[in-house]
Tab-separated table of C-alpha atoms and ligand atoms in Angstrom:
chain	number	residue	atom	x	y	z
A	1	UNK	CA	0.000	0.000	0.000
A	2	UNK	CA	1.010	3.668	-0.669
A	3	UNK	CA	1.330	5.419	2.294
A	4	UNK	CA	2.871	8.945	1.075
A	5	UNK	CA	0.775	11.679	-0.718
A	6	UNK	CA	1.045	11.334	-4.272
A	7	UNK	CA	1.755	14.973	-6.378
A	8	UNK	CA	2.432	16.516	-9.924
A	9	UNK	CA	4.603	18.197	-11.010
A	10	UNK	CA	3.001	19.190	-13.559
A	11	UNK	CA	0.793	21.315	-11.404
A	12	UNK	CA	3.447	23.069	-10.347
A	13	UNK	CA	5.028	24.308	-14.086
A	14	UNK	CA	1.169	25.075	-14.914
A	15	UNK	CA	0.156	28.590	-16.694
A	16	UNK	CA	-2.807	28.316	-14.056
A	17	UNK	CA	-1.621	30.233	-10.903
A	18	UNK	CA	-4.561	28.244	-9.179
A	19	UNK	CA	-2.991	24.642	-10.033
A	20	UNK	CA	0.711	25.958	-9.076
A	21	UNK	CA	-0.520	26.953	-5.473
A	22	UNK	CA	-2.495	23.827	-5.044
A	23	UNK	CA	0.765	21.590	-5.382
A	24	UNK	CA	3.072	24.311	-3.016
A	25	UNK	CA	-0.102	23.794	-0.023
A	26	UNK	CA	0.102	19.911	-0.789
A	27	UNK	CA	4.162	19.282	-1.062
A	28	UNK	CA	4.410	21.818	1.989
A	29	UNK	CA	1.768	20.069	4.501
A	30	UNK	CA	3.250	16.799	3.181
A	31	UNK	CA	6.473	17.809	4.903
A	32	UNK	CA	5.311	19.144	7.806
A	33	UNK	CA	3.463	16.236	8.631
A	34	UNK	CA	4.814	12.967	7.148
A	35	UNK	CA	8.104	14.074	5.145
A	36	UNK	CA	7.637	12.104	1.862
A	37	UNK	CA	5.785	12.652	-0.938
A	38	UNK	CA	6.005	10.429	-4.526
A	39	UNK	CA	6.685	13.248	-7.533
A	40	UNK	CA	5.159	11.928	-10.695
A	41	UNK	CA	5.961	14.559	-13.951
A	42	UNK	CA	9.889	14.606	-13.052
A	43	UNK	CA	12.572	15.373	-15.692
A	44	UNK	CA	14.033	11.791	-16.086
A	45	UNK	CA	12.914	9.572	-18.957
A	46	UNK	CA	11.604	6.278	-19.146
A	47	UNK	CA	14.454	5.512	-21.213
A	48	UNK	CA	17.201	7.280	-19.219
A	49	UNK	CA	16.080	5.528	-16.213
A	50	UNK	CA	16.064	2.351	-17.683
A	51	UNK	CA	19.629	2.735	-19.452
A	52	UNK	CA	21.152	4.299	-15.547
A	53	UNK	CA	20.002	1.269	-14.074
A	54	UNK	CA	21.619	-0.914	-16.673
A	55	UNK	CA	24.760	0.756	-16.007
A	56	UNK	CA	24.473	0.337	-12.123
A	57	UNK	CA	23.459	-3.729	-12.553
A	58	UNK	CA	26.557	-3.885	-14.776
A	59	UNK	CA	28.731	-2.240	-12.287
A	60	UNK	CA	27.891	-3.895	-9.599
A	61	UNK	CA	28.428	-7.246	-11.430
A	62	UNK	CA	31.825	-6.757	-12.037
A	63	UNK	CA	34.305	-8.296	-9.504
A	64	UNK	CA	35.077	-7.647	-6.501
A	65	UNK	CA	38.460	-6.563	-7.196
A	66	UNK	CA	37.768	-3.971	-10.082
A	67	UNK	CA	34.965	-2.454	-7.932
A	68	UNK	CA	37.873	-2.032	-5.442
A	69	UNK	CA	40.312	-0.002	-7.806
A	70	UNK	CA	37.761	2.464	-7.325
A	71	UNK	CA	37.281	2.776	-3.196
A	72	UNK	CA	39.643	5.594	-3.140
A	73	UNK	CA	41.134	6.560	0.369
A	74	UNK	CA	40.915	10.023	1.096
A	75	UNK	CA	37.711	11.040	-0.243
A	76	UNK	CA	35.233	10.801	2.566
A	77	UNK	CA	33.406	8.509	0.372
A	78	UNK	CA	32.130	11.057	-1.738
A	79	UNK	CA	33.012	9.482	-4.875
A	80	UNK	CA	33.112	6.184	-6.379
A	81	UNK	CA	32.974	2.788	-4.993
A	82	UNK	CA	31.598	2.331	-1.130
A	83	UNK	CA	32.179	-1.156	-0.195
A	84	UNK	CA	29.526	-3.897	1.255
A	85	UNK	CA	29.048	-2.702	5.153
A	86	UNK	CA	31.171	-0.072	5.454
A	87	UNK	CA	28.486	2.553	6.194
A	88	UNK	CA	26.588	2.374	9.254
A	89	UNK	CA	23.315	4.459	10.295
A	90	UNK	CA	24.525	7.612	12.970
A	91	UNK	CA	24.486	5.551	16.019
A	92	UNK	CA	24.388	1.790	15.417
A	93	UNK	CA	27.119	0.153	14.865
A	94	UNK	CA	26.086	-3.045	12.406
A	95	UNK	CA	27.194	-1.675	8.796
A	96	UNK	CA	24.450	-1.878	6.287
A	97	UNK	CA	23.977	-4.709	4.077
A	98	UNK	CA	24.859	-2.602	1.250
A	99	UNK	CA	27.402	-1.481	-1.627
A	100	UNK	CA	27.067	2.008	-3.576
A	101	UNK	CA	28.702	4.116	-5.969
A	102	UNK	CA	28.790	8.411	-5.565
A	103	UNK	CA	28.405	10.498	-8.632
A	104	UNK	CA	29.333	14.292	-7.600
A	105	UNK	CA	28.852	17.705	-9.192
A	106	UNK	CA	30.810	18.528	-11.871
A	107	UNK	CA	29.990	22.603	-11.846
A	108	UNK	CA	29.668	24.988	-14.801
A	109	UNK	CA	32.657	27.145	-15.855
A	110	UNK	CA	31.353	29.930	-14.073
A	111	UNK	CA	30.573	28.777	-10.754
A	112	UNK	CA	33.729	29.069	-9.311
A	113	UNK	CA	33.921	25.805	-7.578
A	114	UNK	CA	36.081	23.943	-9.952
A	115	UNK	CA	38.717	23.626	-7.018
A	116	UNK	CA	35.972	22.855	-4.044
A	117	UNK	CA	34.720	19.375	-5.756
A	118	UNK	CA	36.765	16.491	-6.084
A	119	UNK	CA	36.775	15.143	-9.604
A	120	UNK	CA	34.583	12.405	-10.308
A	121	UNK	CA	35.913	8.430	-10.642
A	122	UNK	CA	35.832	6.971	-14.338
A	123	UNK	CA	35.291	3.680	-14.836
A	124	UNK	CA	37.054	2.222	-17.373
A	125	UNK	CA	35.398	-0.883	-18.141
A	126	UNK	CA	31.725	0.631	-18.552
A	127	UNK	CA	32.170	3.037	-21.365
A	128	UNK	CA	28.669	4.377	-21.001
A	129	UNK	CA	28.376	4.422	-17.199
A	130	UNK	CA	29.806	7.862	-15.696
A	131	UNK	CA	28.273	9.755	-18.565
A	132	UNK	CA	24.798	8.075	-18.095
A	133	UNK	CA	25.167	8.572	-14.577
A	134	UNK	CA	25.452	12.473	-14.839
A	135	UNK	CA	22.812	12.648	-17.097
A	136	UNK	CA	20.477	11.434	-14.955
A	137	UNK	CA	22.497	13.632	-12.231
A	138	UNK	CA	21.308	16.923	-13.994
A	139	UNK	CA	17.589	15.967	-14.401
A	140	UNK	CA	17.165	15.024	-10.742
A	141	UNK	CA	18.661	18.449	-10.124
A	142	UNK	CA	16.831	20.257	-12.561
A	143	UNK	CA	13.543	18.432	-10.300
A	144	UNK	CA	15.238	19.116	-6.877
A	145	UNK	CA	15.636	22.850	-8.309
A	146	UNK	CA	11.833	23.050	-8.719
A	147	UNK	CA	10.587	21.145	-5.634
A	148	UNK	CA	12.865	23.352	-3.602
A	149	UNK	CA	11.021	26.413	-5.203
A	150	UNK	CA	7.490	25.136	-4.148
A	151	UNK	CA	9.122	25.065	-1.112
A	152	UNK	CA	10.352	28.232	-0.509
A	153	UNK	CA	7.217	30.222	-1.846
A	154	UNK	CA	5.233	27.421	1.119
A	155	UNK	CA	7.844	28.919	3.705
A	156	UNK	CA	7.263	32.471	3.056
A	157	UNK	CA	10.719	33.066	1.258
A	158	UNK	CA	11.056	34.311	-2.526
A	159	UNK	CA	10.468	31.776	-4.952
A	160	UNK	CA	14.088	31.487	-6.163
A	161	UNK	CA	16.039	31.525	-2.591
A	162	UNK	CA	17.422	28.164	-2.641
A	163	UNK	CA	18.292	28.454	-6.575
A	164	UNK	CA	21.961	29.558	-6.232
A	165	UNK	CA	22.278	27.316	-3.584
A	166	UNK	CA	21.481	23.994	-4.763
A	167	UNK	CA	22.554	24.854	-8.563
A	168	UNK	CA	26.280	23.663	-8.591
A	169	UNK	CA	25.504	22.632	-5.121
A	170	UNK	CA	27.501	19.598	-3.316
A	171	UNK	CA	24.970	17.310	-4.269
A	172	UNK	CA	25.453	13.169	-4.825
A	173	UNK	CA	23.809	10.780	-6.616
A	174	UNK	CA	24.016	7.437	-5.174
A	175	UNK	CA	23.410	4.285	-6.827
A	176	UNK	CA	22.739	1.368	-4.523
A	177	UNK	CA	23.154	-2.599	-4.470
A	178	UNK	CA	21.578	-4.567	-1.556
A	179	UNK	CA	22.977	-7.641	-2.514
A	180	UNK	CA	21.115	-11.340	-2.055
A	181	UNK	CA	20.981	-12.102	1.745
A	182	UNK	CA	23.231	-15.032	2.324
A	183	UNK	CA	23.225	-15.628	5.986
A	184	UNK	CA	21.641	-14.637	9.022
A	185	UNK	CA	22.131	-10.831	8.830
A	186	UNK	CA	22.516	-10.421	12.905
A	187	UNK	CA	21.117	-7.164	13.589
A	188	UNK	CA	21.889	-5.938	10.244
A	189	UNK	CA	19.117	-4.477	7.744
A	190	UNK	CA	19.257	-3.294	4.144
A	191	UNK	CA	19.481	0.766	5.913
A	192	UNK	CA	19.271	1.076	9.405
A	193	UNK	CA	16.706	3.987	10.224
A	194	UNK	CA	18.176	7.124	9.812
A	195	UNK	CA	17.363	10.741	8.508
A	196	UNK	CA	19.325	12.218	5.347
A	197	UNK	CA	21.882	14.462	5.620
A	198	UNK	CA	20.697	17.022	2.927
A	199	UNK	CA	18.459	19.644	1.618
A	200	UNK	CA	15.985	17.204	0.059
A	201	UNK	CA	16.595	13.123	-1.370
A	202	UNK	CA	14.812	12.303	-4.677
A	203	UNK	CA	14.856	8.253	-4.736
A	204	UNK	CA	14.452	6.348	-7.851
A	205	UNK	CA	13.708	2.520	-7.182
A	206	UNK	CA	11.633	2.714	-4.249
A	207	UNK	CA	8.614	0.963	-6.176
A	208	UNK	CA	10.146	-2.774	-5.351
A	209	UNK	CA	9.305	-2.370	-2.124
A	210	UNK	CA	11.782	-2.733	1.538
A	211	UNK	CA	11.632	1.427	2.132
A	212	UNK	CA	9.443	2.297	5.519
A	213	UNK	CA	9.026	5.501	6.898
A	214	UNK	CA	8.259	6.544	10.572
A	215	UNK	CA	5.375	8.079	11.116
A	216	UNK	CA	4.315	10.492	13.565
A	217	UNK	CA	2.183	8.255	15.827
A	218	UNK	CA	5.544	5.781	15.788
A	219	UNK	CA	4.531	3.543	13.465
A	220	UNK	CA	6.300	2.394	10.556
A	221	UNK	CA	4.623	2.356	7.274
A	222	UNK	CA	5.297	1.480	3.621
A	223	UNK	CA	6.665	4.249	1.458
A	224	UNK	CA	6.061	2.350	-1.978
A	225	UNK	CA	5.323	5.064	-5.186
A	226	UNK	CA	4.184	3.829	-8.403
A	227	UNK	CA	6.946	3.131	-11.025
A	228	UNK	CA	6.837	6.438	-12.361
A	229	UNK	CA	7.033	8.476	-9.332
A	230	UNK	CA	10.383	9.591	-7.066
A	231	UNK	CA	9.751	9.034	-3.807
A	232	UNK	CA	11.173	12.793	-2.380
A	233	UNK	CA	11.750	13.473	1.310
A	234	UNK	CA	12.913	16.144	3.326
A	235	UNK	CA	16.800	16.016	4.771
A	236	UNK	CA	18.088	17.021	8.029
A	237	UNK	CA	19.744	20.305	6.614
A	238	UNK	CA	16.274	21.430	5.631
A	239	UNK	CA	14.608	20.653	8.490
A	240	UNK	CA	17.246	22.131	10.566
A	241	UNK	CA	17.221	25.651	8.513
A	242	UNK	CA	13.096	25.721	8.914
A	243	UNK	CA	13.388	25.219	12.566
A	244	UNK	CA	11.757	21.978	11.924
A	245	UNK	CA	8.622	23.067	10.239
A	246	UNK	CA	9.628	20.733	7.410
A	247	UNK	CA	10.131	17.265	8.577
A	248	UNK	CA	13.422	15.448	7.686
A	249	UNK	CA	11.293	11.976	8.761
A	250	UNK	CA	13.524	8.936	9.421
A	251	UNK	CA	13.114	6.109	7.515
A	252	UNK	CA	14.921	2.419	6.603
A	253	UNK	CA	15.206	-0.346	4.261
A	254	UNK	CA	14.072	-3.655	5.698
A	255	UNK	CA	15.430	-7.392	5.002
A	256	UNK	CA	12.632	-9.210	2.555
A	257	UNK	CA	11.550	-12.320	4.055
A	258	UNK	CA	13.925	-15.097	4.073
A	259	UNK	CA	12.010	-16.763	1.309
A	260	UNK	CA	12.649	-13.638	-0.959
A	261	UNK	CA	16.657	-12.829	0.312
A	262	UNK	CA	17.647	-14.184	-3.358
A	263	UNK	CA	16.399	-10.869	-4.580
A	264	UNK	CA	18.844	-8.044	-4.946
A	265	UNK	CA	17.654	-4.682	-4.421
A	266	UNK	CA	18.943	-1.591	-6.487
A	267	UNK	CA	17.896	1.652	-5.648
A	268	UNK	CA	19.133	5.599	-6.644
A	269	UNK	CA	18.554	8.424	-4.370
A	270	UNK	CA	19.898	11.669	-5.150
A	271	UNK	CA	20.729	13.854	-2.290
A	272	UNK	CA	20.702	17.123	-3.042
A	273	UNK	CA	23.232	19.347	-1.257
A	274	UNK	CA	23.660	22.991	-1.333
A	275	UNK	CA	27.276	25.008	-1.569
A	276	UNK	CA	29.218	24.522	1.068
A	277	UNK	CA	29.225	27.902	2.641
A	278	UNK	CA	25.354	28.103	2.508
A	279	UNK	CA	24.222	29.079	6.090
A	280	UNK	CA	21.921	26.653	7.785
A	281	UNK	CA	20.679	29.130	10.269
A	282	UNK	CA	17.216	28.887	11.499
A	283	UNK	CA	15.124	31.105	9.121
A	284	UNK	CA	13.356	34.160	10.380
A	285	UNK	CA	10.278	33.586	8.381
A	286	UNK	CA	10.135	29.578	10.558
A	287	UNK	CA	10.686	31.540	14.214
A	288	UNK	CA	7.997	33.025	16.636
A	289	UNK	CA	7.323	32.709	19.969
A	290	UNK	CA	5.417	29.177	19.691
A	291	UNK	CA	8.406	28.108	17.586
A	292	UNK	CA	11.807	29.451	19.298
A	293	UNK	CA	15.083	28.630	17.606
A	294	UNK	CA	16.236	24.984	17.895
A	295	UNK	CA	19.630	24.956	16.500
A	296	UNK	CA	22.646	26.630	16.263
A	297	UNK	CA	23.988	28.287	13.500
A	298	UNK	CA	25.890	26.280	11.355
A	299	UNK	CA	27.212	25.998	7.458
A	300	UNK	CA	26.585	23.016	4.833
A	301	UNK	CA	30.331	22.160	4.509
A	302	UNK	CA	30.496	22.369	8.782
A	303	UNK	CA	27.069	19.913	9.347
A	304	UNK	CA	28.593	17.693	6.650
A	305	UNK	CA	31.856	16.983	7.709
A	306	UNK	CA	30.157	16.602	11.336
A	307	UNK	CA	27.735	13.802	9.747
A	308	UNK	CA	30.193	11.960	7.534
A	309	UNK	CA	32.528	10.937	10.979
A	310	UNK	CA	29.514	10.252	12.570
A	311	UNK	CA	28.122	7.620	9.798
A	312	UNK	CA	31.300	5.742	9.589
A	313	UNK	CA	32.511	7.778	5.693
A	314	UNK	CA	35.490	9.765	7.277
A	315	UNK	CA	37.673	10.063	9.885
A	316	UNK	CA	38.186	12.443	12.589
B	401	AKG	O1	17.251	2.308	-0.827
B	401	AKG	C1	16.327	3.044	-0.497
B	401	AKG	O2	15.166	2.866	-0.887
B	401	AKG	C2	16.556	4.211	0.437
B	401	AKG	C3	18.007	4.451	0.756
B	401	AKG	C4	18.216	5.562	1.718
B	401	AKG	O3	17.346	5.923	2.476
B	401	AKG	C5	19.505	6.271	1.748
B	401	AKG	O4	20.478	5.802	1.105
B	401	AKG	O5	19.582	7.335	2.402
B	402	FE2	FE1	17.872	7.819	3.352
């Protein structure tokens, strides 16, 4: 069963000014009560979608050892290959029973940020795959970029505030393998439950089932979109800038049934990060005397590095 309000969109890019504020009530009471929402109208393409995730099956196929050349110390895992296990949800200490890849920003000429962003990995035995990838990169952007604007005009904030933020922003698309479960995972699940790090995740792949996501009441429920939706949440950078008025809601990826661990899992979230030296301060417009200020000021590149030791990616 769907479980997350479903939205358009379309209604959003519409001429009629009636249909546009419809979808920025929706999205914004969406995240102020459950978090998640499934986006159907995005920029990707049947076709694109289908060719990314042929890419990311043929990658993850490949042995062991190539996927290896490309784990490369140094880089926080922020790009390339992120071995089986080796992340771990903020506080628990099982890894995941997972594998993924990180595609990064690659800026335009003139943003300036040439020297901020480490350079992408290449693999050399998938001619098609890094280019595919960043395709697909730049229309979940070119979606974030609109969602986020829906969400500043529900806020109270012009409609373009987060634009110079997010565009050329520190973002990562993340292709994931949950491989077959072999044994007795021992505390282990697919993603322990966790909140993003980000402005805002757009997930591609959540329609095969395993994602839940924590409702308010406590319960966990199924976050499962059709197969032509993004499932698209709100991250704990967001939520922390709104004074939590938009919900970064924590969610996980359970184990299948034992009768059903033969079944891989591949999913591709894109979280979508803003420049580095965007300020994460509590917004004015999200403050009153009902709602003091919960968190200290902080910067993207400061709350990141602060996360990334904290999940198990670097060291401190
Ligand atoms: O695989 C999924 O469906 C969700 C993964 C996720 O929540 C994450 O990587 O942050
Ligand atoms: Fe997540």
């Amino acid at each position: 069963m769907n479980n997350i309000p479903s939205v358009n969109l379309a209604d959003f890019l519409s001429d009629d000014p009636k249909r546009k504020e419809k979808f920025v009530e929706k999205i914004g009471k969406a995240y102020e009560e459950i978090g998640f929402v499934a986006l159907k109208n995005h920029f990707l393409s049947d076709e694109l979608v289908e060719e990314l995730y042929k890419e990311v099956k043929n990658f993850f196929d490949l042995p062991l050892e190539t996927k290896q050349k490309y784990e490369i110390e140094g880089l926080a895992g922020q790009r390339g290959y992120i071995s089986f296990g080796k992340e771990h949800a903020k506080g628990k200490k099982e890894g995941d029973l997972k594998e993924f890849w990180h595609f990064g920003q690659e800026p335009s000429e003139d943003a300036d940020l040439k020297e901020e962003y480490p350079s992408n990995v290449q693999v050399e035995e998938l001619k098609d795959f890094n280019h595919v990838g960043m395709e697909a990169y730049r229309m979940l952007e070119k979606t974030g970029i609109y969602v986020l604007r829906a969400l500043a005009l529900y806020i109270g904030l012009e409609e373009h505030y987060f634009d110079h933020w997010a565009s050329n922003g520190n973002s990562i698309l993340r292709p994931i393998h949950y491989p077959p479960i072999t044994e007795e995972p021992k505390g282990a699940v697919r993603a322990g439950a966790h909140g993003d790090i980000n402005l805002i995740t757009l997930l591609m792949g959540a329609s095969t089932g395993g994602l839940q996501v924590l409702r308010k009441d406590g319960e966990w429920i199924d976050a499962i979109p059709q197969e032509d939706e993004l499932v698209i949440n709100v991250g704990d950078m967001l939520e922390r800038h709104t004074n939590n008025k938009l919900r970064s809601t924590i969610h996980r990826v359970i184990n299948p049934p034992k009768e059903e661990w033969d079944n891989p899992r591949y999913s591709i979230p894109f979280f979508m990060h803003p420049r580095s030296d965007m300020k994460l301060d509590c917004l004015e417009e999200c403050i009153d005397e009902d709602h003091p200020k919960q968190y200290e000021d902080i910067t993207a590149g400061e709350f990141l590095n602060q996360r990334l030791i904290e999940i198990g990616l670097a060291k401190k």
